Short mmCIF file of C-alpha atoms and ligand atoms in Angstrom, two decimals:
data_model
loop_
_atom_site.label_atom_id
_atom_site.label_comp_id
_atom_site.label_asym_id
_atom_site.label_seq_id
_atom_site.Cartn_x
_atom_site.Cartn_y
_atom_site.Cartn_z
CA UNK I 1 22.23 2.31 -2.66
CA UNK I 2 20.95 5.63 -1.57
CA UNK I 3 17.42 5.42 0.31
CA UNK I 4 15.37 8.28 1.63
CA UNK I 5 12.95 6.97 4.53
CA UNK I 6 9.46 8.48 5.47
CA UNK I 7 6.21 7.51 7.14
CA UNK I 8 3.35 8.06 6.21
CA UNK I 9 0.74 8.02 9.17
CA UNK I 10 3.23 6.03 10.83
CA UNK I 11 3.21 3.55 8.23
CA UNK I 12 7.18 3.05 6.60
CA UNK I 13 8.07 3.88 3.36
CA UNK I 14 12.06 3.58 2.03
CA UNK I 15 12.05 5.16 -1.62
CA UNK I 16 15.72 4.02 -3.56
CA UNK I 17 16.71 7.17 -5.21
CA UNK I 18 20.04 5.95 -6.33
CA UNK I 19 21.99 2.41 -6.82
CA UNK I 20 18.75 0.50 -7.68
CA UNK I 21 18.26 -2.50 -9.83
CA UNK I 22 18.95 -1.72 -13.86
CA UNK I 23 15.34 -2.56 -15.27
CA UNK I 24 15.87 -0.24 -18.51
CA UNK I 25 12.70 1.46 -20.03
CA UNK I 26 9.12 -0.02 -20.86
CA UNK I 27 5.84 -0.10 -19.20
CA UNK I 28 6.55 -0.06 -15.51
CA UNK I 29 4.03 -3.14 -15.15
CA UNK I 30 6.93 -5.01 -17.28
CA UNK I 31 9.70 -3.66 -15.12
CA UNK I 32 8.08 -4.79 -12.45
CA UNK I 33 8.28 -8.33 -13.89
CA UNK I 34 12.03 -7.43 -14.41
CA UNK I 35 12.67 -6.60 -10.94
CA UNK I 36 10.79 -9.95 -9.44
CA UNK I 37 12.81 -12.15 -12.18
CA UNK I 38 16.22 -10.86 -12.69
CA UNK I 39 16.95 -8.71 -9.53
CA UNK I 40 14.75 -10.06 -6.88
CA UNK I 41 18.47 -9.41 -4.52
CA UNK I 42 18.04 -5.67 -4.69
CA UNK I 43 14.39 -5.65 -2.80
CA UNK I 44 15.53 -8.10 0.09
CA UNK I 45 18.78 -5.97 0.41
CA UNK I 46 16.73 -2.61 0.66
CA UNK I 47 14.09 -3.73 2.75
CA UNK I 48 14.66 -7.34 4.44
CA UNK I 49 16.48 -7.26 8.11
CA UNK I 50 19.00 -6.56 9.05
CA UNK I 51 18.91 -3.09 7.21
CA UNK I 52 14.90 -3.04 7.18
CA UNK I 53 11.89 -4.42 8.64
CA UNK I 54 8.94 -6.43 7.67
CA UNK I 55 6.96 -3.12 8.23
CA UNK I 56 8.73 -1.32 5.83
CA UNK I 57 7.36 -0.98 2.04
CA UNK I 58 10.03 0.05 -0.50
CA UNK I 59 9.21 1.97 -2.99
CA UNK I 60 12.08 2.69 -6.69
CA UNK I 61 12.15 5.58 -8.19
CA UNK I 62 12.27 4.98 -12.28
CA UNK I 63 12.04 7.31 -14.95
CA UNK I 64 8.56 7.48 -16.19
CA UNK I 65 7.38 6.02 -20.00
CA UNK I 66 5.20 9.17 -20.07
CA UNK I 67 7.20 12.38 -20.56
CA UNK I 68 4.25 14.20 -18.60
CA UNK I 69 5.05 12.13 -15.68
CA UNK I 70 6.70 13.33 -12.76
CA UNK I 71 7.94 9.69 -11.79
CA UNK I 72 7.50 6.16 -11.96
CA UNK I 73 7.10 4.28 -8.68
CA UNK I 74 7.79 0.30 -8.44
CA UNK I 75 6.17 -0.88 -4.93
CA UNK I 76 7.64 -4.20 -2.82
CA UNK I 77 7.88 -5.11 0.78
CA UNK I 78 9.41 -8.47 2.64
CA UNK I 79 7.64 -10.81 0.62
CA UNK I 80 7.24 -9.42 -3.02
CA UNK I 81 5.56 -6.33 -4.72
CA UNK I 82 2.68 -4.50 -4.88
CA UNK I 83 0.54 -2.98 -7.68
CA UNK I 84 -0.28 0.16 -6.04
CA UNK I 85 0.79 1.42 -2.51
CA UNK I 86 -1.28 4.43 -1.19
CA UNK I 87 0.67 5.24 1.81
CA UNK I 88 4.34 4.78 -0.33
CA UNK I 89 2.77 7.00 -3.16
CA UNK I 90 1.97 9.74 0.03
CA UNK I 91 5.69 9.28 1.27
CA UNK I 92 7.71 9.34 -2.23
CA UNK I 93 5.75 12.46 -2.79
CA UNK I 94 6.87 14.61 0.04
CA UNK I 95 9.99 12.64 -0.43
CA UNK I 96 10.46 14.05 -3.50
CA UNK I 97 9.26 17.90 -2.90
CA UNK I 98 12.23 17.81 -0.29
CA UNK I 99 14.67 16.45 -3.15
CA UNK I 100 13.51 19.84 -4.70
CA UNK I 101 12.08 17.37 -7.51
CA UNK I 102 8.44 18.51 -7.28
CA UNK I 103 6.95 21.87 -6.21
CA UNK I 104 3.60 22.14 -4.78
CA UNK I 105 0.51 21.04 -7.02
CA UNK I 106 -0.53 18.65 -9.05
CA UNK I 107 1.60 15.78 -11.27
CA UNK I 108 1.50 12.47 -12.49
CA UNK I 109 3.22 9.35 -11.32
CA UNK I 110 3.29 6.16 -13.34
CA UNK I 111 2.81 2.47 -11.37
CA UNK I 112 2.63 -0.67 -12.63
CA UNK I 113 -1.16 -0.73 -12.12
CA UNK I 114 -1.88 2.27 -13.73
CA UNK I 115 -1.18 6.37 -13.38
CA UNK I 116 -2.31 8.00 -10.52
CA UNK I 117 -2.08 11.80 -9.76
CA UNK I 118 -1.02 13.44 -6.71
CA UNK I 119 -1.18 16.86 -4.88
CA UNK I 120 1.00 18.32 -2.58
CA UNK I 121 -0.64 20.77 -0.55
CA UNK I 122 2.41 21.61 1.91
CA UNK I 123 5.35 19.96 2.47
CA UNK I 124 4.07 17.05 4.47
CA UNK I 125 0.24 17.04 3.27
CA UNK I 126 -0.59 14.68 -0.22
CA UNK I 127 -3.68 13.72 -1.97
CA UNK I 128 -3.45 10.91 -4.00
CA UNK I 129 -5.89 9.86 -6.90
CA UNK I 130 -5.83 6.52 -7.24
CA UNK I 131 -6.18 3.99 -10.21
CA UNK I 132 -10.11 2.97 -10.44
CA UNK I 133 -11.39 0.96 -7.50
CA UNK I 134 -13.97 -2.03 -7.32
CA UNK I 135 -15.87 -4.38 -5.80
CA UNK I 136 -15.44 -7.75 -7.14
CA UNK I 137 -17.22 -9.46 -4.98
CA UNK I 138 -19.78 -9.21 -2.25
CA UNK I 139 -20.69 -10.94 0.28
CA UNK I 140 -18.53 -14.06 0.72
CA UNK I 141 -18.95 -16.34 3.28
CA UNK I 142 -16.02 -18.10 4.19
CA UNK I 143 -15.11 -21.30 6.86
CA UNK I 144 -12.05 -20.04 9.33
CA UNK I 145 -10.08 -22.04 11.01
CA UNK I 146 -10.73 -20.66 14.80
CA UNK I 147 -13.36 -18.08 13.64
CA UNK I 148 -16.15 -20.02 12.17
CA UNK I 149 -18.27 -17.75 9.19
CA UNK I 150 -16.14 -14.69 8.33
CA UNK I 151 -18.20 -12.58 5.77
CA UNK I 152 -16.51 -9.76 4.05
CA UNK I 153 -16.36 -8.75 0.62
CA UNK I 154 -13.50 -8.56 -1.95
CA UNK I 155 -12.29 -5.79 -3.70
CA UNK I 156 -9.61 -4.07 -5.99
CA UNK I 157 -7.73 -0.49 -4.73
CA UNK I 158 -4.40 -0.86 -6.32
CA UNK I 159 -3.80 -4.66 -4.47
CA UNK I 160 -6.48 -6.83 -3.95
CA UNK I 161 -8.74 -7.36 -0.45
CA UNK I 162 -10.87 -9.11 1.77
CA UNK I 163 -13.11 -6.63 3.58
CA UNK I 164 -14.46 -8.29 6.84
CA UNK I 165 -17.15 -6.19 8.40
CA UNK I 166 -16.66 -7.69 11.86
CA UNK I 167 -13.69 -7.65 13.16
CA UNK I 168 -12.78 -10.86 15.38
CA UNK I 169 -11.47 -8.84 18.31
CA UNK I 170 -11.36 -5.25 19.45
CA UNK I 171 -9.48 -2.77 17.27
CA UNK I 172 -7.22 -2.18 19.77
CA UNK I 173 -2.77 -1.78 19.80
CA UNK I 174 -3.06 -4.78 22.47
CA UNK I 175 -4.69 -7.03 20.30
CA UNK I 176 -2.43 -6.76 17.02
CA UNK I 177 -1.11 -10.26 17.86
CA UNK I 178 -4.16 -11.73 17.59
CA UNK I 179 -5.51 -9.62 15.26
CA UNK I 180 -2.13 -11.15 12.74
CA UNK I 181 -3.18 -14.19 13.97
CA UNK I 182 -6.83 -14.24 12.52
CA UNK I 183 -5.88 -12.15 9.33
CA UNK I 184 -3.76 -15.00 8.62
CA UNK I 185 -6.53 -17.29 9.03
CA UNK I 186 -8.90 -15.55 6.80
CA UNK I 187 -6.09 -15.13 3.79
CA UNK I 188 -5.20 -19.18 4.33
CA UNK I 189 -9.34 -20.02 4.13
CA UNK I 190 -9.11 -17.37 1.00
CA UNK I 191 -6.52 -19.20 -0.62
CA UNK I 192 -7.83 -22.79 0.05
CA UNK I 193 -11.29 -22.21 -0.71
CA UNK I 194 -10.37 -20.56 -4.58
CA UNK I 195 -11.76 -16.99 -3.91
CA UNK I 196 -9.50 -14.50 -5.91
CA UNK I 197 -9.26 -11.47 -7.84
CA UNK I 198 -9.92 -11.08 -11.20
CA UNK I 199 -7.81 -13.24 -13.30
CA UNK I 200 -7.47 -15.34 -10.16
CA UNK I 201 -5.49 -12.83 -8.71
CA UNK I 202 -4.49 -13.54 -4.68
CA UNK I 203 -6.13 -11.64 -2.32
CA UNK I 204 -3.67 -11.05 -0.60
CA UNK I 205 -4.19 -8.14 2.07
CA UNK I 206 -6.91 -8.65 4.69
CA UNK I 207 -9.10 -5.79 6.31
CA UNK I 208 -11.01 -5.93 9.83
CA UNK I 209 -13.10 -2.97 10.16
CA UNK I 210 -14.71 -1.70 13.39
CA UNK I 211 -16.11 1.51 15.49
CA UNK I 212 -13.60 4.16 15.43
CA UNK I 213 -11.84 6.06 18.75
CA UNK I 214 -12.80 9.40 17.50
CA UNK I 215 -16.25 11.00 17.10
CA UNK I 216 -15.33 12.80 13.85
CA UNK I 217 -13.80 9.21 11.92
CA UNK I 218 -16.25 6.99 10.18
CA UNK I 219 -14.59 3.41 11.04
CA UNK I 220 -11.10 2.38 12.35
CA UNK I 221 -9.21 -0.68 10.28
CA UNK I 222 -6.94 -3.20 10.80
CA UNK I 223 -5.21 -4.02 7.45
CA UNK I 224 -2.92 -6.87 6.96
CA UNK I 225 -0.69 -6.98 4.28
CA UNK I 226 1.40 -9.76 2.39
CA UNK I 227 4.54 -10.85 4.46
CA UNK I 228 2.72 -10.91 7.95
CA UNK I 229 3.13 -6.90 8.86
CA UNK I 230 0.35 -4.93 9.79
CA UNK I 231 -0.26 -1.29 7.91
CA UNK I 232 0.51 1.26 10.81
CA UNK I 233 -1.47 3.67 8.43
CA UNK I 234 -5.22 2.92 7.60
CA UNK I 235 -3.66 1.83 4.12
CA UNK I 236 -4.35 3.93 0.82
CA UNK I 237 -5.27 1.44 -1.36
CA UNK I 238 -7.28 -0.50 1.19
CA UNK I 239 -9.05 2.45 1.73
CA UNK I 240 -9.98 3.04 -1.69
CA UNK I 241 -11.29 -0.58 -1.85
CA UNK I 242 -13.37 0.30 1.08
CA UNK I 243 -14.60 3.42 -0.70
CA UNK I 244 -15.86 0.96 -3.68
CA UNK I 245 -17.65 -1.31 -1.49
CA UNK I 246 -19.26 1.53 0.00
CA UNK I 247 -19.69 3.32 -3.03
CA UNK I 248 -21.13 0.12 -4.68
CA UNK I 249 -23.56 -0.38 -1.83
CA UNK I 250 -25.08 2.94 -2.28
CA UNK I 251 -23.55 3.58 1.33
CA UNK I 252 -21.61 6.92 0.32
CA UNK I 253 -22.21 9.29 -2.42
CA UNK I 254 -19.70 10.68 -4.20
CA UNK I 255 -17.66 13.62 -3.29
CA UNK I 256 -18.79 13.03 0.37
CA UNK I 257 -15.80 12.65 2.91
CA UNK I 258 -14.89 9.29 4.79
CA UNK I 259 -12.12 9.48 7.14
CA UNK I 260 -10.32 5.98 7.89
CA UNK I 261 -8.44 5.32 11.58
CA UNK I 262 -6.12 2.97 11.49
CA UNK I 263 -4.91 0.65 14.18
CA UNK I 264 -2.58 3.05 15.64
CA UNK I 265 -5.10 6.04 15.94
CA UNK I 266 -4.21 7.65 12.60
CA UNK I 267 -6.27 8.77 10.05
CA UNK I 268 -6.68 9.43 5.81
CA UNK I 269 -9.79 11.40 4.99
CA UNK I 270 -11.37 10.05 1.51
CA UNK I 271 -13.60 10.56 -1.05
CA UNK I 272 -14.77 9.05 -4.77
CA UNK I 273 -15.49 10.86 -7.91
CA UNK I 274 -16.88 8.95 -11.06
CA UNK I 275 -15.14 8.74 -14.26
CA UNK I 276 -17.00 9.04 -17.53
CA UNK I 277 -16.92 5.28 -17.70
CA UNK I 278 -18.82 5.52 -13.90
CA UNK I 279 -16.05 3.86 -12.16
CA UNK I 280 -14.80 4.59 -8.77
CA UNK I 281 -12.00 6.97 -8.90
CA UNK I 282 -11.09 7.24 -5.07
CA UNK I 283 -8.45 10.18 -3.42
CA UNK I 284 -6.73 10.03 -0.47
CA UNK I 285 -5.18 12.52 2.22
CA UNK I 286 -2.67 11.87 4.33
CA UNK I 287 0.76 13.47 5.70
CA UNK I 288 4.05 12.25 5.66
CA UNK I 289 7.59 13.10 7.20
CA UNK I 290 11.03 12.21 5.91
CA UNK I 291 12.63 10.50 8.96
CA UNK I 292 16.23 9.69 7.83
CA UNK I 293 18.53 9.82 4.38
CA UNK I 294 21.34 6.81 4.56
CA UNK I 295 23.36 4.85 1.90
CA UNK I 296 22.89 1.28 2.32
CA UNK I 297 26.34 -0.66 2.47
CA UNK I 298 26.95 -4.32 1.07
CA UNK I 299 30.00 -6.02 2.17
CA UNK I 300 30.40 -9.03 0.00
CA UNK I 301 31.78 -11.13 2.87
CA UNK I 302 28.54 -9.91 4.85
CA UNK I 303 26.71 -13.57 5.08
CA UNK I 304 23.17 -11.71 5.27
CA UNK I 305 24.80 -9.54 2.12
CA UNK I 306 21.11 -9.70 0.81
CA UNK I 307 19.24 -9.38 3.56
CA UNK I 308 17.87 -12.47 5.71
CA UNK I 309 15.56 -14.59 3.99
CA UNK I 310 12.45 -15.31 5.86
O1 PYC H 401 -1.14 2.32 1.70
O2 PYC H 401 -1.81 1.17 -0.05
C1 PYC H 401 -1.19 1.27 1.01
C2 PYC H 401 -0.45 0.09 1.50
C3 PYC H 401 -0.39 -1.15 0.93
C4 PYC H 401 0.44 -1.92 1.74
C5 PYC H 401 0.87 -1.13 2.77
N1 PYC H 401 0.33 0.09 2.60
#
C-alpha cells in the first residue's frame, strides 16, 4: 500500500494513493459501507499501530461518481470512519497538488456526506467548503459522571458534536489527560442518556471551548474525536459545527471571519455563507505539509499483520 502522510495544523492525515481496498464504483456513501463490511483489515493495517497511531486519520483516494470531480475521499481513523474530515480534506489537497494531480484553484471532491469544494491558494494553503452545517440541538443539559451539569449544544459539520461552552479545565497542552478524561465522560452521559443526531446518529466527537492564547483568535478548542485521540488541529468539521451554533444564535453574521485555536496553539480562520435554501455553508483555511511518502509492508507471518486491535 502506498501512503502519502501530511498534517494539517499538526493534526495527521495518511491519504492511500495506491494498494487500497477494491470497493468498485457507486455513491461513495455506499463504498463507505463497503469498506466497514467487507474490508474493515485495510483501515486497521493503514492506520492502527504498529505502522500508525491513534492520532492519525486516514483518508482513500477513489475515483469520483461525478466526472467534474477532482476526487473522492473515504475518511477513517482507529476506531471506524468518518463522514466528513476537515483537516484530512486540507491535507489530501496539498497532498494531491504535490502528486501534480491538482493545480492551484478551485475543484470538487466527493465524500460520503456530500461534495465539498476546495481551493488551493499555494502549495500548503486550502480552503475548504464544507457540506451544510447545523445545529440540532441547543442547549442540553446533561448529568456527568465527575462533572455534574455539562451544557453544550449538538450539532452537524460533516460528523456529529457536542459543543460544551465551558470547558472543565484550562485549555492548556498539560491538561490533555484530563481533558480525554472528561470528553470521555460527556460522550458516555451522551450515549446513556439517548441524545443523538438526526436519525439517532452518535455524537460522537466532543468539543470544550474556552478563551484563546492569542489576541487576534476568537476561542481556542479542545476536540475529541472517536477512538480516544485528541484533534491536534482545531478540527474542520468541528469548526463548522461551531460556525452553525454561532450562526444559529445570531452570534456571527455571515461572511464575517472566526479564527479557531486549537489545543496546540494552531489556528483555521472561518466563515459561513448561506445557500439559497438559507443553510449554513461554512469554509475553512488552514495549511498543510506533506511529511513523508512510504509503502506500507505486510508480512503474512507478521502476528500484528493487520495492525493491533485495540
Ligand atoms: O478536521 O474535521 C476534522 C477532523 C475530524 C476528526 C479529526 N479531524
Amino acid at each position: 500500500m502506498r501512503v502519502i502522510d501530511s498534517h494539517t495544523e499538526g493534526e495527521p492525515t495518511r491519504l492511500i494513493v495506491d494498494g487500497g481496498p477494491p470497493l468498485g464504483t457507486g455513491p461513495l456513501a455506499l463504498r463507505r459501507e463497503r469498506f466497514a463490511r467487507d474490508f474493515d483489515d485495510y483501515r486497521r493495517f493503514a492506520v492502527n499501530e504498529p505502522r500508525g497511531s491513534d492520532a492519525v486519520v486516514g483518508a482513500l483516494l477513489c475515483e469520483p461518481e461525478d466526472p467534474t470531480a477532482a476526487a473522492g475521499l473515504i475518511f477513517f481513523n482507529n476506531t471506524g470512519y468518518l463522514g466528513m474530515c476537515g483537516h484530512a480534506t486540507i491535507g489530501a489537497a496539498v497532498t494531491l497538488a504535490r502528486m501534480g494531480r491538482i493545480g492551484p484553484g478551485r475543484h470538487l471532491f466527493e465524500t460520503p456526506v456530500g461534495p465539498v469544494t476546495v481551493l488551493l491558494d499555494g502549495p500548503n494553503a486550502v480552503t475548504i467548503e464544507n457540506v451544510p452545517s447545523f445545529r440540532h440541538r441547543a442547549g442540553v443539559a446533561i448529568e456527568v459522571d465527575g462533572l455534574g451539569t455539562v451544557v453544550g449544544d449538538v450539532a452537524w459539520g460533516g460528523n456529529w458534536f457536542f459543543l460544551a461552552e465551558a470547558s472543565p479545565l484550562p485549555l492548556e497542552m498539560a491538561h490533555i489527560p484530563g481533558l480525554i478524561r472528561a470528553a470521555e465522560a460527556v460522550a458516555r452521559a451522551l450515549a446513556a442518556a439517548g441524545i443523538t443526531g438526526t436519525d439517532g446518529a452518535a455524537v460522537d466527537h466532543v468539543e470544550f471551548f474556552g478563551p484563546p492564547a492569542g489576541a487576534d483568535a476568537h476561542s481556542r478548542n479542545f476536540v475529541l474525536c472517536p477512538g480516544g485521540a485528541y484533534d491536534r488541529s482545531p478540527c474542520g468539521t468541528g469548526t463548522s459545527a461551531k460556525l452553525a451554533c454561532l450562526a444559529a444564535g445570531g452570534k456571527l453574521a455571515p461572511g464575517v471571519d472566526w479564527v479557531q485555536e486549537s489545543i496546540v496553539g494552531s489556528r483555521f480562520t472561518a466563515r459561513y455563507r448561506l445557500d439559497e435554501a438559507g443553510r449554513v455553508i461554512p469554509s475553512i483555511t488552514g495549511r498543510a505539509y506533506v511529511v513523508a511518502e512510504a509503502t506500507l509492508l505486510r508480512d503474512p507471518g507478521d502476528p500484528f499483520a493487520n495492525g493491533i486491535v485495540p
